[in-house]
Amino acid sequence: MQYLVAAVVLVGLLGMANLLLTVGVIRRLRSQSSPPSMPVEGLTPGARVPQFAATSTSGEPISDELLSGPALVGFFSRGCQPCKDLLPLFVERARATSDAVLAVVVAGPGEDSAADIERLAEVARVVTEAPQGPLQTAFKVNAYPTVITIDAGDTVVSSGHTLPAEVKAS
């Protein structure tokens, strides 16, 4: 009987030691690992603005020459909740800058994006296109929203899913 009690106590102590070591390993892994970051969408910083041509919703021809100075470019999709959240901030930033502003609204067949286009048209040249359209391909955009800032030298300064802190010319 004494041997059985000793064996049960020993197994219990080993189980507790194992539990404590496991908790310690999990804590160490959590403190050392960084949260997963979202992949950068669009042209990478330092890249040159690609050649492109499109027509705005007002019928104005748009090309890479429009973005030959400091510029702010935003890509928004109709059915995207982060796009809905970022759109008012993008409009506010566009209103406060003297840089060229281009907004691309991506809408599939049957999606009504008139409200977004109207809001953006107040502060930017707006282009609408279907998914994987020519502007999205030229700027390497696959996820929305994507905001790209360009400096006076036609070079991408920042690209990501959030609005950059400032738009500056280099």
PDB file of C-alpha atoms in Angstrom:
ATOM      1  CA  MET A   1       0.000   0.000   0.000  1.00  0.00           C
ATOM      2  CA  GLN A   2       2.846   2.367   0.834  1.00  0.00           C
ATOM      3  CA  TYR A   3       4.375   1.760  -2.581  1.00  0.00           C
ATOM      4  CA  LEU A   4       1.108   2.584  -4.312  1.00  0.00           C
ATOM      5  CA  VAL A   5       0.744   5.872  -2.394  1.00  0.00           C
ATOM      6  CA  ALA A   6       4.374   6.793  -3.158  1.00  0.00           C
ATOM      7  CA  ALA A   7       3.863   6.031  -6.877  1.00  0.00           C
ATOM      8  CA  VAL A   8       0.688   8.176  -7.061  1.00  0.00           C
ATOM      9  CA  VAL A   9       2.432  11.086  -5.284  1.00  0.00           C
ATOM     10  CA  LEU A  10       5.449  10.757  -7.596  1.00  0.00           C
ATOM     11  CA  VAL A  11       3.256  10.751 -10.744  1.00  0.00           C
ATOM     12  CA  GLY A  12       1.345  13.765  -9.404  1.00  0.00           C
ATOM     13  CA  LEU A  13       4.569  15.694  -8.763  1.00  0.00           C
ATOM     14  CA  LEU A  14       5.909  14.835 -12.226  1.00  0.00           C
ATOM     15  CA  GLY A  15       2.620  15.980 -13.783  1.00  0.00           C
ATOM     16  CA  MET A  16       2.796  19.319 -11.932  1.00  0.00           C
ATOM     17  CA  ALA A  17       6.437  19.830 -12.971  1.00  0.00           C
ATOM     18  CA  ASN A  18       5.489  19.105 -16.583  1.00  0.00           C
ATOM     19  CA  LEU A  19       2.589  21.574 -16.412  1.00  0.00           C
ATOM     20  CA  LEU A  20       4.814  24.326 -14.978  1.00  0.00           C
ATOM     21  CA  LEU A  21       7.464  23.781 -17.665  1.00  0.00           C
ATOM     22  CA  THR A  22       4.836  23.836 -20.417  1.00  0.00           C
ATOM     23  CA  VAL A  23       3.359  27.119 -19.115  1.00  0.00           C
ATOM     24  CA  GLY A  24       6.881  28.592 -18.988  1.00  0.00           C
ATOM     25  CA  VAL A  25       7.600  27.572 -22.592  1.00  0.00           C
ATOM     26  CA  ILE A  26       4.284  29.024 -23.800  1.00  0.00           C
ATOM     27  CA  ARG A  27       4.961  32.331 -22.014  1.00  0.00           C
ATOM     28  CA  ARG A  28       8.450  32.541 -23.529  1.00  0.00           C
ATOM     29  CA  LEU A  29       7.131  31.837 -27.038  1.00  0.00           C
ATOM     30  CA  ARG A  30       4.404  34.463 -26.701  1.00  0.00           C
ATOM     31  CA  SER A  31       6.832  37.128 -25.474  1.00  0.00           C
ATOM     32  CA  GLN A  32       9.385  36.456 -28.226  1.00  0.00           C
ATOM     33  CA  SER A  33       7.070  36.162 -31.212  1.00  0.00           C
ATOM     34  CA  SER A  34       5.807  39.284 -32.907  1.00  0.00           C
ATOM     35  CA  PRO A  35       2.242  39.534 -34.142  1.00  0.00           C
ATOM     36  CA  PRO A  36       1.827  38.574 -37.782  1.00  0.00           C
ATOM     37  CA  SER A  37       2.075  41.616 -39.987  1.00  0.00           C
ATOM     38  CA  MET A  38      -0.052  42.171 -43.028  1.00  0.00           C
ATOM     39  CA  PRO A  39       1.861  41.839 -46.266  1.00  0.00           C
ATOM     40  CA  VAL A  40       2.628  45.107 -47.976  1.00  0.00           C
ATOM     41  CA  GLU A  41       0.376  45.660 -50.938  1.00  0.00           C
ATOM     42  CA  GLY A  42       1.193  47.735 -53.934  1.00  0.00           C
ATOM     43  CA  LEU A  43       4.499  49.009 -55.157  1.00  0.00           C
ATOM     44  CA  THR A  44       7.273  48.790 -52.598  1.00  0.00           C
ATOM     45  CA  PRO A  45       8.899  51.969 -51.282  1.00  0.00           C
ATOM     46  CA  GLY A  46      11.649  53.084 -53.637  1.00  0.00           C
ATOM     47  CA  ALA A  47       9.892  51.774 -56.758  1.00  0.00           C
ATOM     48  CA  ARG A  48       9.153  54.093 -59.664  1.00  0.00           C
ATOM     49  CA  VAL A  49       5.595  54.917 -60.708  1.00  0.00           C
ATOM     50  CA  PRO A  50       4.706  52.631 -63.634  1.00  0.00           C
ATOM     51  CA  GLN A  51       3.329  53.874 -66.917  1.00  0.00           C
ATOM     52  CA  PHE A  52      -0.448  53.676 -67.075  1.00  0.00           C
ATOM     53  CA  ALA A  53      -3.398  55.286 -68.817  1.00  0.00           C
ATOM     54  CA  ALA A  54      -7.033  55.421 -67.731  1.00  0.00           C
ATOM     55  CA  THR A  55     -10.093  57.629 -67.915  1.00  0.00           C
ATOM     56  CA  SER A  56     -11.610  59.235 -64.830  1.00  0.00           C
ATOM     57  CA  THR A  57     -15.306  59.104 -64.017  1.00  0.00           C
ATOM     58  CA  SER A  58     -15.551  62.690 -65.326  1.00  0.00           C
ATOM     59  CA  GLY A  59     -14.086  61.632 -68.711  1.00  0.00           C
ATOM     60  CA  GLU A  60     -10.640  63.158 -68.086  1.00  0.00           C
ATOM     61  CA  PRO A  61      -7.666  61.125 -69.340  1.00  0.00           C
ATOM     62  CA  ILE A  62      -5.401  60.037 -66.478  1.00  0.00           C
ATOM     63  CA  SER A  63      -1.826  58.841 -66.908  1.00  0.00           C
ATOM     64  CA  ASP A  64       1.416  58.428 -64.998  1.00  0.00           C
ATOM     65  CA  GLU A  65       2.210  62.074 -65.907  1.00  0.00           C
ATOM     66  CA  LEU A  66      -0.501  63.146 -63.423  1.00  0.00           C
ATOM     67  CA  LEU A  67       1.616  61.607 -60.679  1.00  0.00           C
ATOM     68  CA  SER A  68       4.845  63.343 -61.735  1.00  0.00           C
ATOM     69  CA  GLY A  69       4.938  65.279 -58.443  1.00  0.00           C
ATOM     70  CA  PRO A  70       3.932  64.471 -54.883  1.00  0.00           C
ATOM     71  CA  ALA A  71       0.795  62.351 -55.014  1.00  0.00           C
ATOM     72  CA  LEU A  72      -1.569  60.281 -52.928  1.00  0.00           C
ATOM     73  CA  VAL A  73      -3.152  57.206 -54.547  1.00  0.00           C
ATOM     74  CA  GLY A  74      -5.872  55.143 -52.894  1.00  0.00           C
ATOM     75  CA  PHE A  75      -7.449  51.856 -53.967  1.00  0.00           C
ATOM     76  CA  PHE A  76     -10.835  51.022 -52.471  1.00  0.00           C
ATOM     77  CA  SER A  77     -13.222  48.118 -52.989  1.00  0.00           C
ATOM     78  CA  ARG A  78     -16.972  48.411 -52.656  1.00  0.00           C
ATOM     79  CA  GLY A  79     -17.602  45.418 -50.384  1.00  0.00           C
ATOM     80  CA  CYS A  80     -14.679  45.943 -48.021  1.00  0.00           C
ATOM     81  CA  GLN A  81     -15.301  47.054 -44.407  1.00  0.00           C
ATOM     82  CA  PRO A  82     -11.736  48.393 -43.867  1.00  0.00           C
ATOM     83  CA  CYS A  83     -12.264  50.454 -47.049  1.00  0.00           C
ATOM     84  CA  LYS A  84     -15.430  51.958 -45.586  1.00  0.00           C
ATOM     85  CA  ASP A  85     -13.520  52.819 -42.411  1.00  0.00           C
ATOM     86  CA  LEU A  86     -10.547  54.371 -44.252  1.00  0.00           C
ATOM     87  CA  LEU A  87     -12.505  56.282 -46.914  1.00  0.00           C
ATOM     88  CA  PRO A  88     -13.459  59.297 -44.716  1.00  0.00           C
ATOM     89  CA  LEU A  89      -9.855  59.600 -43.494  1.00  0.00           C
ATOM     90  CA  PHE A  90      -8.572  59.451 -47.069  1.00  0.00           C
ATOM     91  CA  VAL A  91     -11.029  62.172 -48.139  1.00  0.00           C
ATOM     92  CA  GLU A  92      -9.968  64.331 -45.185  1.00  0.00           C
ATOM     93  CA  ARG A  93      -6.261  63.871 -46.032  1.00  0.00           C
ATOM     94  CA  ALA A  94      -6.892  64.586 -49.715  1.00  0.00           C
ATOM     95  CA  ARG A  95      -8.746  67.761 -48.814  1.00  0.00           C
ATOM     96  CA  ALA A  96      -5.803  68.942 -46.675  1.00  0.00           C
ATOM     97  CA  THR A  97      -3.069  68.326 -49.256  1.00  0.00           C
ATOM     98  CA  SER A  98      -2.027  70.217 -52.358  1.00  0.00           C
ATOM     99  CA  ASP A  99      -0.602  67.038 -53.886  1.00  0.00           C
ATOM    100  CA  ALA A 100      -2.243  65.246 -56.804  1.00  0.00           C
ATOM    101  CA  VAL A 101      -4.806  62.739 -55.545  1.00  0.00           C
ATOM    102  CA  LEU A 102      -5.977  59.680 -57.449  1.00  0.00           C
ATOM    103  CA  ALA A 103      -8.616  57.285 -56.130  1.00  0.00           C
ATOM    104  CA  VAL A 104      -9.411  53.943 -57.730  1.00  0.00           C
ATOM    105  CA  VAL A 105     -12.747  52.353 -56.865  1.00  0.00           C
ATOM    106  CA  VAL A 106     -12.881  48.643 -57.619  1.00  0.00           C
ATOM    107  CA  ALA A 107     -16.364  47.317 -58.222  1.00  0.00           C
ATOM    108  CA  GLY A 108     -17.505  44.047 -59.690  1.00  0.00           C
ATOM    109  CA  PRO A 109     -20.509  43.671 -61.957  1.00  0.00           C
ATOM    110  CA  GLY A 110     -23.715  44.711 -60.237  1.00  0.00           C
ATOM    111  CA  GLU A 111     -22.006  46.548 -57.366  1.00  0.00           C
ATOM    112  CA  ASP A 112     -23.208  50.118 -56.879  1.00  0.00           C
ATOM    113  CA  SER A 113     -20.260  52.326 -55.982  1.00  0.00           C
ATOM    114  CA  ALA A 114     -21.873  55.687 -56.843  1.00  0.00           C
ATOM    115  CA  ALA A 115     -21.819  56.951 -53.231  1.00  0.00           C
ATOM    116  CA  ASP A 116     -18.090  56.235 -52.845  1.00  0.00           C
ATOM    117  CA  ILE A 117     -17.303  57.787 -56.222  1.00  0.00           C
ATOM    118  CA  GLU A 118     -19.264  60.924 -55.331  1.00  0.00           C
ATOM    119  CA  ARG A 119     -17.420  61.343 -52.011  1.00  0.00           C
ATOM    120  CA  LEU A 120     -14.022  60.830 -53.610  1.00  0.00           C
ATOM    121  CA  ALA A 121     -14.759  63.020 -56.646  1.00  0.00           C
ATOM    122  CA  GLU A 122     -14.912  66.068 -54.348  1.00  0.00           C
ATOM    123  CA  VAL A 123     -11.189  65.764 -53.572  1.00  0.00           C
ATOM    124  CA  ALA A 124      -9.618  63.430 -56.136  1.00  0.00           C
ATOM    125  CA  ARG A 125      -9.605  62.235 -59.701  1.00  0.00           C
ATOM    126  CA  VAL A 126     -11.575  58.996 -59.542  1.00  0.00           C
ATOM    127  CA  VAL A 127     -11.195  55.934 -61.754  1.00  0.00           C
ATOM    128  CA  THR A 128     -13.485  52.912 -61.536  1.00  0.00           C
ATOM    129  CA  GLU A 129     -12.466  49.500 -62.737  1.00  0.00           C
ATOM    130  CA  ALA A 130     -13.273  45.826 -62.362  1.00  0.00           C
ATOM    131  CA  PRO A 131     -11.153  43.575 -60.136  1.00  0.00           C
ATOM    132  CA  GLN A 132      -7.631  43.035 -61.528  1.00  0.00           C
ATOM    133  CA  GLY A 133      -8.032  46.083 -63.753  1.00  0.00           C
ATOM    134  CA  PRO A 134      -5.136  47.865 -65.458  1.00  0.00           C
ATOM    135  CA  LEU A 135      -4.393  50.331 -62.623  1.00  0.00           C
ATOM    136  CA  GLN A 136      -4.443  47.590 -59.997  1.00  0.00           C
ATOM    137  CA  THR A 137      -2.089  45.549 -62.151  1.00  0.00           C
ATOM    138  CA  ALA A 138       0.253  48.503 -62.782  1.00  0.00           C
ATOM    139  CA  PHE A 139       0.422  49.360 -59.067  1.00  0.00           C
ATOM    140  CA  LYS A 140       0.542  45.663 -57.984  1.00  0.00           C
ATOM    141  CA  VAL A 141      -2.544  45.970 -55.768  1.00  0.00           C
ATOM    142  CA  ASN A 142      -4.342  42.773 -54.729  1.00  0.00           C
ATOM    143  CA  ALA A 143      -5.911  43.764 -51.388  1.00  0.00           C
ATOM    144  CA  TYR A 144      -7.975  46.710 -50.226  1.00  0.00           C
ATOM    145  CA  PRO A 145      -7.693  49.362 -49.050  1.00  0.00           C
ATOM    146  CA  THR A 146      -4.218  50.196 -50.327  1.00  0.00           C
ATOM    147  CA  VAL A 147      -2.786  53.715 -50.039  1.00  0.00           C
ATOM    148  CA  ILE A 148       0.382  54.674 -51.901  1.00  0.00           C
ATOM    149  CA  THR A 149       2.265  57.953 -51.496  1.00  0.00           C
ATOM    150  CA  ILE A 150       4.599  59.230 -54.181  1.00  0.00           C
ATOM    151  CA  ASP A 151       7.275  61.915 -53.877  1.00  0.00           C
ATOM    152  CA  ALA A 152       8.290  64.633 -56.342  1.00  0.00           C
ATOM    153  CA  GLY A 153      10.760  62.279 -58.015  1.00  0.00           C
ATOM    154  CA  ASP A 154       8.073  59.761 -59.101  1.00  0.00           C
ATOM    155  CA  THR A 155       9.241  57.350 -56.403  1.00  0.00           C
ATOM    156  CA  VAL A 156       6.968  55.454 -54.029  1.00  0.00           C
ATOM    157  CA  VAL A 157       7.473  56.661 -50.463  1.00  0.00           C
ATOM    158  CA  SER A 158       5.017  54.357 -48.704  1.00  0.00           C
ATOM    159  CA  SER A 159       2.513  51.659 -49.516  1.00  0.00           C
ATOM    160  CA  GLY A 160       0.144  49.894 -47.167  1.00  0.00           C
ATOM    161  CA  HIS A 161      -3.327  49.267 -45.834  1.00  0.00           C
ATOM    162  CA  THR A 162      -3.446  52.404 -43.680  1.00  0.00           C
ATOM    163  CA  LEU A 163      -3.074  56.097 -44.267  1.00  0.00           C
ATOM    164  CA  PRO A 164       0.519  57.236 -43.757  1.00  0.00           C
ATOM    165  CA  ALA A 165       1.226  59.793 -41.040  1.00  0.00           C
ATOM    166  CA  GLU A 166       2.256  62.493 -43.526  1.00  0.00           C
ATOM    167  CA  VAL A 167       2.579  62.985 -47.252  1.00  0.00           C
ATOM    168  CA  LYS A 168       5.880  64.750 -47.909  1.00  0.00           C
ATOM    169  CA  ALA A 169       7.796  65.588 -51.015  1.00  0.00           C
ATOM    170  CA  SER A 170      11.442  64.549 -50.944  1.00  0.00           C
TER     171      SER A 170
END
